[in-house]
PDB file of C-alpha atoms in Angstrom:
ATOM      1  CA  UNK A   1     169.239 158.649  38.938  1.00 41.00           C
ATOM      2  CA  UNK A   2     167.812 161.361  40.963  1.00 38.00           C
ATOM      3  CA  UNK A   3     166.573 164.696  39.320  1.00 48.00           C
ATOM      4  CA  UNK A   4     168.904 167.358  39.825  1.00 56.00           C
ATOM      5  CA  UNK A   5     167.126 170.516  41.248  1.00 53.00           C
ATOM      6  CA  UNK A   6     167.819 174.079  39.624  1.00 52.00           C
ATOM      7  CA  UNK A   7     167.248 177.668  41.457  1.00 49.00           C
ATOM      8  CA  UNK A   8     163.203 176.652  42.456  1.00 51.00           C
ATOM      9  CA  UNK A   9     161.503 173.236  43.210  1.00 59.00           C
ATOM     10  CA  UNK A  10     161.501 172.421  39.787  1.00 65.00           C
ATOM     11  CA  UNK A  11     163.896 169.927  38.433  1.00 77.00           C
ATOM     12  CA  UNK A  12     166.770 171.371  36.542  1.00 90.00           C
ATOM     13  CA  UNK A  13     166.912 171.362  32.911  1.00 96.00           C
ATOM     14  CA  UNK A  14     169.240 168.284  31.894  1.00 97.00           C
ATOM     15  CA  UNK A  15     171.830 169.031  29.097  1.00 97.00           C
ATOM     16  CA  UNK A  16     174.028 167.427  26.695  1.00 98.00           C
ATOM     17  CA  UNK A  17     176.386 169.273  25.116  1.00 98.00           C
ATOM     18  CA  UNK A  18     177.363 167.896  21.768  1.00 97.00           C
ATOM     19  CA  UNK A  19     180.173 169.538  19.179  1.00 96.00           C
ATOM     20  CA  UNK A  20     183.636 168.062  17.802  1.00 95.00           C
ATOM     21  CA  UNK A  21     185.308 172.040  19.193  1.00 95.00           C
ATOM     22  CA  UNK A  22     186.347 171.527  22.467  1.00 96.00           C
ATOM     23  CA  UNK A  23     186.615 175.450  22.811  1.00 95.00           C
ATOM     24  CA  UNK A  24     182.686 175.185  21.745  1.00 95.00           C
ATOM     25  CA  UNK A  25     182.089 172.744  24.383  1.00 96.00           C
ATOM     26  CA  UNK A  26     183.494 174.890  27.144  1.00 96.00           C
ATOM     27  CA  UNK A  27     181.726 178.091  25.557  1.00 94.00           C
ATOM     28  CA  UNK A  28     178.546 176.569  25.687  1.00 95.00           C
ATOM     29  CA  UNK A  29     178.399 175.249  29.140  1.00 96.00           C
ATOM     30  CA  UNK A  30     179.929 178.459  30.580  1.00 95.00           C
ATOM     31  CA  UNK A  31     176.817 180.011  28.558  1.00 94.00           C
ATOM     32  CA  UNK A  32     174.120 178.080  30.085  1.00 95.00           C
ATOM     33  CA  UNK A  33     175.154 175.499  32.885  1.00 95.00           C
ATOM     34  CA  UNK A  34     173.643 176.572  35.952  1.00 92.00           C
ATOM     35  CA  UNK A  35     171.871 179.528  34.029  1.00 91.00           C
ATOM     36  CA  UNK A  36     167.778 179.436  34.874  1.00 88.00           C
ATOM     37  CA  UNK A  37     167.216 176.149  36.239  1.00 93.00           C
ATOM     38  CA  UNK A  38     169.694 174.246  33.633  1.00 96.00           C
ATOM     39  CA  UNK A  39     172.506 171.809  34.159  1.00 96.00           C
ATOM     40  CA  UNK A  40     174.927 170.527  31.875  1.00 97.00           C
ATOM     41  CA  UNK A  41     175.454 166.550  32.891  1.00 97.00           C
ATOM     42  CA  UNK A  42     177.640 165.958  30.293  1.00 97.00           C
ATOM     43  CA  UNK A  43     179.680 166.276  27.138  1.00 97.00           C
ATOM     44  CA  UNK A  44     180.658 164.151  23.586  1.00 97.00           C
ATOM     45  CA  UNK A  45     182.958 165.542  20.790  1.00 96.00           C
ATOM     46  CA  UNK A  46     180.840 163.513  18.272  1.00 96.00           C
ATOM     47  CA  UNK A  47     177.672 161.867  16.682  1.00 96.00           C
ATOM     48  CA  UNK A  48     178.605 158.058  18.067  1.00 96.00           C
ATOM     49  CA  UNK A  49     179.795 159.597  21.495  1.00 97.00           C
ATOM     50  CA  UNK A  50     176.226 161.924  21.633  1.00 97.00           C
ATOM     51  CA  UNK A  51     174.373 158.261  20.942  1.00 97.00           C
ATOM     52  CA  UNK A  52     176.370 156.624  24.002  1.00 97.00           C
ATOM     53  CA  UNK A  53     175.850 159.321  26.215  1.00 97.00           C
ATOM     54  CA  UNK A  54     171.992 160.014  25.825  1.00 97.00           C
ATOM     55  CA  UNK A  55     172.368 156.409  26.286  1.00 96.00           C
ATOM     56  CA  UNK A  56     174.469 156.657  29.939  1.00 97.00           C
ATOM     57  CA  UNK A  57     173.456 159.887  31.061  1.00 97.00           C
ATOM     58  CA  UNK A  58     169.170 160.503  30.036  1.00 96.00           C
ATOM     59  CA  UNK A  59     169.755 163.714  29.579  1.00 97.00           C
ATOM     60  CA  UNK A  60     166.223 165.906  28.583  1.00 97.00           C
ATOM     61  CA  UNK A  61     167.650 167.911  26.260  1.00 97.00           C
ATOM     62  CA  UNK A  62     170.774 167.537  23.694  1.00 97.00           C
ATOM     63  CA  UNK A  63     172.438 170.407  22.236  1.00 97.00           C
ATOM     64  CA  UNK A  64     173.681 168.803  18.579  1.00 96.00           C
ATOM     65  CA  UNK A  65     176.631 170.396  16.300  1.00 94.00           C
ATOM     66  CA  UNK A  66     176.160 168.762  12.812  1.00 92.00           C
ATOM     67  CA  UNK A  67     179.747 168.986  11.484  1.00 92.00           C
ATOM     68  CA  UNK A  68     181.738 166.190  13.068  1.00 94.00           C
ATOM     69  CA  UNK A  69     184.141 164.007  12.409  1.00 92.00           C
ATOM     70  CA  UNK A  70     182.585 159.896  12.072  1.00 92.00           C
ATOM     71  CA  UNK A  71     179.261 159.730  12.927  1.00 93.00           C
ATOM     72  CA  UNK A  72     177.753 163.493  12.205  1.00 94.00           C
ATOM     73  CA  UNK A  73     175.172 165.662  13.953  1.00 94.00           C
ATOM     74  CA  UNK A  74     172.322 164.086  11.454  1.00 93.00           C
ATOM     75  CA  UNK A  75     172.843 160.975  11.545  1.00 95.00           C
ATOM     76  CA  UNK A  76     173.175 161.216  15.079  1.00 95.00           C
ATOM     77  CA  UNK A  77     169.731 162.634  15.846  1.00 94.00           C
ATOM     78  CA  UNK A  78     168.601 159.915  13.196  1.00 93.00           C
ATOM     79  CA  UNK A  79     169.923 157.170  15.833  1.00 95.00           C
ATOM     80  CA  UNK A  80     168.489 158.733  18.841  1.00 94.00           C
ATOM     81  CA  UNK A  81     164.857 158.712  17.444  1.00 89.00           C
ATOM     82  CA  UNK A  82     165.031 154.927  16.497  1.00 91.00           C
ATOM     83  CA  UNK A  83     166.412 154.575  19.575  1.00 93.00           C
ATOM     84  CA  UNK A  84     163.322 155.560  21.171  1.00 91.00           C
ATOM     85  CA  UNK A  85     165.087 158.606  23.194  1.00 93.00           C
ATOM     86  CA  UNK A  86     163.071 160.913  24.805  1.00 92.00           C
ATOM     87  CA  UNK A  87     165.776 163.436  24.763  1.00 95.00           C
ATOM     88  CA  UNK A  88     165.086 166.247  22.508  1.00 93.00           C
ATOM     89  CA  UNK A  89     167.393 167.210  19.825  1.00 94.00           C
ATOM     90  CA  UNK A  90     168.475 171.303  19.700  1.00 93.00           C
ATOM     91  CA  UNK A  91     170.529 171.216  16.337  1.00 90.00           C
ATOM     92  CA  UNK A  92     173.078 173.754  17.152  1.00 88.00           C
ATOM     93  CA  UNK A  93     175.692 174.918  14.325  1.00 85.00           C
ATOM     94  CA  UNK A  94     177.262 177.699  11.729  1.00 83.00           C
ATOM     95  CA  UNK A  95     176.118 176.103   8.729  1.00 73.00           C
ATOM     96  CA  UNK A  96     172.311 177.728   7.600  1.00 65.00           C
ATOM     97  CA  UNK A  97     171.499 175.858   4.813  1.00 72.00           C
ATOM     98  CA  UNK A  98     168.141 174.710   4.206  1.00 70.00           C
ATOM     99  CA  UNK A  99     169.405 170.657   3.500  1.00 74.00           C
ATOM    100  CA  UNK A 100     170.880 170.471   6.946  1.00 80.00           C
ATOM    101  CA  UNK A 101     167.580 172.339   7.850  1.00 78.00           C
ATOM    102  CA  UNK A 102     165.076 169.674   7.134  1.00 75.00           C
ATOM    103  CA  UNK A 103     167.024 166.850   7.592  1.00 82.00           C
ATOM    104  CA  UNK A 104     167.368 168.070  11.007  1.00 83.00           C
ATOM    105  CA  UNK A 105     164.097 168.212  11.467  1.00 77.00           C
ATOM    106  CA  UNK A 106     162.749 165.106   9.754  1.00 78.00           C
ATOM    107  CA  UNK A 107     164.831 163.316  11.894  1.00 81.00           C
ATOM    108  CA  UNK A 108     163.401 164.113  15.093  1.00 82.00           C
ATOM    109  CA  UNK A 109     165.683 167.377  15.886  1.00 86.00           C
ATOM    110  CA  UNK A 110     162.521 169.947  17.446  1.00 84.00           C
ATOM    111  CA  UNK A 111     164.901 173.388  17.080  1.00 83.00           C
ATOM    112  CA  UNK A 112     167.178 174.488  15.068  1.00 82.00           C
ATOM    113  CA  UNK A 113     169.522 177.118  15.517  1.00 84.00           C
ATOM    114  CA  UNK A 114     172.562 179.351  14.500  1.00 82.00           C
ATOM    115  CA  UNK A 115     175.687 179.426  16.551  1.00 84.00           C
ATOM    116  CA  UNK A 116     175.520 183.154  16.459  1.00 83.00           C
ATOM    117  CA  UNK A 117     172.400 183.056  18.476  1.00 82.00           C
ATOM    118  CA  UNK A 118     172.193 185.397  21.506  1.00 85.00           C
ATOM    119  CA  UNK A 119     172.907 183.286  25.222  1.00 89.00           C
ATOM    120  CA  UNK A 120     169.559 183.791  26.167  1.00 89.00           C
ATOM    121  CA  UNK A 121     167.882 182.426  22.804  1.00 86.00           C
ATOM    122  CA  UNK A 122     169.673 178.998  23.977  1.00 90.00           C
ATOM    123  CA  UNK A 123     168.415 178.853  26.890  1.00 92.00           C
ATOM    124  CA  UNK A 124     164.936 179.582  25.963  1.00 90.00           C
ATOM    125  CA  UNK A 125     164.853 177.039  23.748  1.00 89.00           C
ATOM    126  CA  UNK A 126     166.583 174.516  25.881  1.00 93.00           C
ATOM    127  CA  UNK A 127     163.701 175.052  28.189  1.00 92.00           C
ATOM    128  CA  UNK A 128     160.985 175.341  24.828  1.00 88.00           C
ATOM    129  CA  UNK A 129     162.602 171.681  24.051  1.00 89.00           C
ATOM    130  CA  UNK A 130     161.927 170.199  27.610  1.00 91.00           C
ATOM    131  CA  UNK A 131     158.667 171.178  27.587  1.00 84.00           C
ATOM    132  CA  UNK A 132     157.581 170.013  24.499  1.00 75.00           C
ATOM    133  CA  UNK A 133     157.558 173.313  22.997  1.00 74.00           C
ATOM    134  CA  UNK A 134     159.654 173.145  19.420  1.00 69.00           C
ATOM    135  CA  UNK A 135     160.688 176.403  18.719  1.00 65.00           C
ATOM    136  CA  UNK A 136     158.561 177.826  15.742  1.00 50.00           C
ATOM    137  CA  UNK A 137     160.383 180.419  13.714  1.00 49.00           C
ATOM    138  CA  UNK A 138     157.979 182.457  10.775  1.00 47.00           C
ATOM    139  CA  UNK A 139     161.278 182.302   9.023  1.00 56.00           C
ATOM    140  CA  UNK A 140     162.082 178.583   9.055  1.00 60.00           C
ATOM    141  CA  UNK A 141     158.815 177.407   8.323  1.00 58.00           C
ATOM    142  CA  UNK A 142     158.336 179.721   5.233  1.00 60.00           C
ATOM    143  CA  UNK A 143     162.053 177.756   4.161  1.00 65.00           C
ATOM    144  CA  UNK A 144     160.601 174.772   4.753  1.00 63.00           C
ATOM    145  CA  UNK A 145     157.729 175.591   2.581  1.00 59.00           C
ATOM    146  CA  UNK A 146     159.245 176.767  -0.120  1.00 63.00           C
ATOM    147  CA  UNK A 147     161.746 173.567  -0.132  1.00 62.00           C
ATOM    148  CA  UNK A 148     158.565 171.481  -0.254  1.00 56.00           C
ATOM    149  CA  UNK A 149     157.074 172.768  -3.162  1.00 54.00           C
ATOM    150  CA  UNK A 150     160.588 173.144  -5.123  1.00 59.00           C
ATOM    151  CA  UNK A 151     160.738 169.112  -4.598  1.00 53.00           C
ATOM    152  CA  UNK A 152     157.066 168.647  -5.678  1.00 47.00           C
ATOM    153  CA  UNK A 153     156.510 167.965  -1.742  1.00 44.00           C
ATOM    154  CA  UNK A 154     159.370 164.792  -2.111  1.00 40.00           C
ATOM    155  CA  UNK A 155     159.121 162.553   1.228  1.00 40.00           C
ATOM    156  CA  UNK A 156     155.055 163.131   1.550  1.00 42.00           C
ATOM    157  CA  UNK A 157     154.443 159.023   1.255  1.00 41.00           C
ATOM    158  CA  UNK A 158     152.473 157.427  -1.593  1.00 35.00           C
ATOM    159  CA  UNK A 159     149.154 157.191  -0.006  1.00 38.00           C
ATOM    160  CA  UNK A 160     149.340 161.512  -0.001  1.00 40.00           C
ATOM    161  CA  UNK A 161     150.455 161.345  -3.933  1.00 38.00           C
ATOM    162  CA  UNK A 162     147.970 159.690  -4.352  1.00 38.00           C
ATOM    163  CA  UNK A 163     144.989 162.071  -2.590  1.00 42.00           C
ATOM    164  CA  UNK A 164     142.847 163.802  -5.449  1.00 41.00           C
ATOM    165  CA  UNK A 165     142.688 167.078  -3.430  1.00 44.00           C
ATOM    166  CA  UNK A 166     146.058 168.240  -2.237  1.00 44.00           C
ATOM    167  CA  UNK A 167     144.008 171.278  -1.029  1.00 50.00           C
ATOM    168  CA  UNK A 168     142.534 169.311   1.390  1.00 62.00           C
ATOM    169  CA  UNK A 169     143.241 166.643   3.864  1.00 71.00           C
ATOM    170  CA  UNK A 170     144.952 163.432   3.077  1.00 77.00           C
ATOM    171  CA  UNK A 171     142.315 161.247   2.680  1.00 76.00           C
ATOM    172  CA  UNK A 172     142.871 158.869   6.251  1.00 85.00           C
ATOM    173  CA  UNK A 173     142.733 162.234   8.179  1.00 90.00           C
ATOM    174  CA  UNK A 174     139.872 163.966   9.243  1.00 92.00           C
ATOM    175  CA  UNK A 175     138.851 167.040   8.571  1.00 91.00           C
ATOM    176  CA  UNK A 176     138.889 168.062  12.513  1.00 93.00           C
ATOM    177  CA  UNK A 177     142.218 166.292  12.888  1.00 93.00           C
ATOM    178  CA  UNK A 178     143.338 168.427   9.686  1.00 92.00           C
ATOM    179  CA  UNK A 179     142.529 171.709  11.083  1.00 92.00           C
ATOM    180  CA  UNK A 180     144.047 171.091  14.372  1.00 93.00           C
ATOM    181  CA  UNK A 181     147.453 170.284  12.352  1.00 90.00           C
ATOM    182  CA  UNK A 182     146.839 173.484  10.680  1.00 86.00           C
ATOM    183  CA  UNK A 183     147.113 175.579  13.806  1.00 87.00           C
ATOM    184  CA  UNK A 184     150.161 173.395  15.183  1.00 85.00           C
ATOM    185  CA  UNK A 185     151.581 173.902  11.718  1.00 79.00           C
ATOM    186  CA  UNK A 186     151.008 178.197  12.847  1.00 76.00           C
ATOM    187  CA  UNK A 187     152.812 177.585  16.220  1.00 72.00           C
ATOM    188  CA  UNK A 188     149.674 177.095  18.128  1.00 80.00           C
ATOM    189  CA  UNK A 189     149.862 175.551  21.619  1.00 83.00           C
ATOM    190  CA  UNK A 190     147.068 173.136  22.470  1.00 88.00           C
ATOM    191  CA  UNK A 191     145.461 175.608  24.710  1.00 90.00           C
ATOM    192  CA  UNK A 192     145.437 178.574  22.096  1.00 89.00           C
ATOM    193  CA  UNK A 193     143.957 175.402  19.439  1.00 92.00           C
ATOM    194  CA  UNK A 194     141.400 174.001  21.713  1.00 94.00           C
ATOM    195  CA  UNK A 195     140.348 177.928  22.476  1.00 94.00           C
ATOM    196  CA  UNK A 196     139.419 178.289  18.273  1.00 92.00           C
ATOM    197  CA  UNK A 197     138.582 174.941  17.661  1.00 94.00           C
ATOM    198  CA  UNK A 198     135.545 175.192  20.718  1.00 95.00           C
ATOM    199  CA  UNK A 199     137.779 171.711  21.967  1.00 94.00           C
ATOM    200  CA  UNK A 200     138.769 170.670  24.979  1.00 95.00           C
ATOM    201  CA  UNK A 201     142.295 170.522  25.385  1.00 93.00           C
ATOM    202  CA  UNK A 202     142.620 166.620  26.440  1.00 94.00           C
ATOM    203  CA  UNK A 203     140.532 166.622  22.840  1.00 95.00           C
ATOM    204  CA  UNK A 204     143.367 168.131  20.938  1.00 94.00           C
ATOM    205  CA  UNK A 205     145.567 166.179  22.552  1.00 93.00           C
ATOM    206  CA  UNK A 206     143.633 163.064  20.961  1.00 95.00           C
ATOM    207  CA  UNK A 207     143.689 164.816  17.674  1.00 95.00           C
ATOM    208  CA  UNK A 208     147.467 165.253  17.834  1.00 93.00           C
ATOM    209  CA  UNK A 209     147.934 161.955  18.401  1.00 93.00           C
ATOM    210  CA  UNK A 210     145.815 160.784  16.165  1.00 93.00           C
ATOM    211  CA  UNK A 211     147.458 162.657  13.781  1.00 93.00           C
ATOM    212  CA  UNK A 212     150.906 161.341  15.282  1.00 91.00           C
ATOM    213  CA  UNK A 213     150.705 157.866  14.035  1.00 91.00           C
ATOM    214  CA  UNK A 214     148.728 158.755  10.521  1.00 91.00           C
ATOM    215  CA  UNK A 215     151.390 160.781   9.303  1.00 88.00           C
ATOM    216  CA  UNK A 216     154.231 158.119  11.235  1.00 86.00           C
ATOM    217  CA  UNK A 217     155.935 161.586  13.137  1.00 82.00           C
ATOM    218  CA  UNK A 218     156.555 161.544  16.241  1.00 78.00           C
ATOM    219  CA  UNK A 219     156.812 165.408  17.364  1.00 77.00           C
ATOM    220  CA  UNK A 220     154.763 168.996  16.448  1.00 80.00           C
ATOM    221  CA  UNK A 221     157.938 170.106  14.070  1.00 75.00           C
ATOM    222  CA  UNK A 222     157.922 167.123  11.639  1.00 77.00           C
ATOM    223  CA  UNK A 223     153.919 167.492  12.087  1.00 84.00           C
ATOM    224  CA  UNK A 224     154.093 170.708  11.033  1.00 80.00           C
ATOM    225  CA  UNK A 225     156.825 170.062   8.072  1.00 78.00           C
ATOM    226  CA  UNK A 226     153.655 167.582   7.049  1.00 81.00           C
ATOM    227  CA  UNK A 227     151.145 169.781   7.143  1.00 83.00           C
ATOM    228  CA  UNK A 228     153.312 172.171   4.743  1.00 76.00           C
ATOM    229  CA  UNK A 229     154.531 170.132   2.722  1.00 74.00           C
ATOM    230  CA  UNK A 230     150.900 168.889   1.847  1.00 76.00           C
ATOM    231  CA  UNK A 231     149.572 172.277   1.584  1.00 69.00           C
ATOM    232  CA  UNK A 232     152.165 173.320  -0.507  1.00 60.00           C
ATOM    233  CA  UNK A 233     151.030 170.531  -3.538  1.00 56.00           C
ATOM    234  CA  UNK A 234     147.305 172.733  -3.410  1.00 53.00           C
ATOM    235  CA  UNK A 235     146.494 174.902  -6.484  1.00 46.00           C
ATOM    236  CA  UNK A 236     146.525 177.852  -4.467  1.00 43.00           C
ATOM    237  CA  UNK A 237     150.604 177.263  -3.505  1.00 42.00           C
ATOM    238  CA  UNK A 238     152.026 177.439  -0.036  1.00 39.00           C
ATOM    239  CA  UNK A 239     149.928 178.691   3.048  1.00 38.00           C
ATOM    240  CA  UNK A 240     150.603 182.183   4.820  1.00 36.00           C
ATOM    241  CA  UNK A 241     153.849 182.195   6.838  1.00 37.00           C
TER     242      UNK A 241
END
């Protein structure tokens, strides 16, 4: 299928808008279809109907409600990942609780937002999500943290329960790999990292994807979620948010 085009040379932002609300739906594509290079190809009512369209359509980004009747928001994003879609997953809904939160984002969502948020907050991180730019709030990752160390950092894998120095690295990272998963873990972009680090930036991109198949994630938010959730086992408690 050939790329749609927005306002400038640029391809146009490809969007799927998922919710079970019909008068959502309509809200949401009046809200950003069309709006900065964006276009809405297409719309489901719920999780099974997001999975068959992603499937149909190739959209680049999906806007996700969680609450739907059948196959829900979660377990849809869940399906997309082992799916192999390279859509990215915008969770979009009313409910801010900090279970829908990270499974969200352990299963491959990169943003995660309120339905109260301001038009243009969408659409910046519609375009954040096609770029490979997850949308870092201070706010969700000091959540995130503090969910982490209430479980005892539940969901880390055995080989990091078993590291003797939870201050540190895991033990089959390195140390360089480490620090560059500190600074994605701080919203750094690979420019900004490779800048500190003295790297190149096709360097950190090794790093990163080094990193990538150690820790078995597959995007910068569930490495970051990682990252925190190892650092928050460390004597010292939970990094700076």
């Amino acid at each position: 299928m050939a790329a749609l085009t927005g306002g400038s040379e640029e391809p146009a932002v490809r969007v799927l808008i998922v919710d079970d609300e019909a008068l959502m739906r309509a809200g949401l594509r009046l809200m950003v279809d069309g709006t900065d290079g964006i276009a809405v190809v297409g719309e489901a009512s719920d999780g099974a109907g997001a999975v068959a369209q992603v499937a149909a359509l190739d959209p680049d980004v999906v806007l996700m409600d969680v609450r739907m009747p059948g196959t829900d928001g979660l377990e849809a994003v869940r399906e997309l990942r082992a799916a192999g879609s390279r859509a990215r997953v915008i969770v979009l809904t009313a409910f801010d609780t900090d279970d829908y939160l990270l499974e969200a984002l352990r299963g491959g969502a990169v943003s995660f937002l309120l339905k109260e948020s301001p038009p243009e907050t969408v659409v910046t991180a519609i375009h954040d999500a096609a770029r490979g730019r997850p949308v870092f709030s201070p706010g969700v990752l000091s959540r995130l943290v503090a969910l982490a160390a209430a479980n005892g950092g539940a969901g880390g894998g055995a080989a990091e329960a078993a590291d003797p120095d939870p201050a540190g690295p895991p033990g089959y990272v390195t140390s360089r790999e480490w620090e560059v998963g500190r600074l994605v873990a701080e919203g750094r972009t690979n420019a900004e990292i490779a800048e500190e680090l003295g790297l190149s930036v096709a360097t950190v991109k090794t790093h990163l994807g080094n990193l990538y198949a150690k820790l078995h994630v597959t995007n910068r938010v569930q490495l970051a979620i990682r990252v925190l959730e190892h650092t928050a086992r460390a004597p010292g408690g939970p990094p700076p948010g």
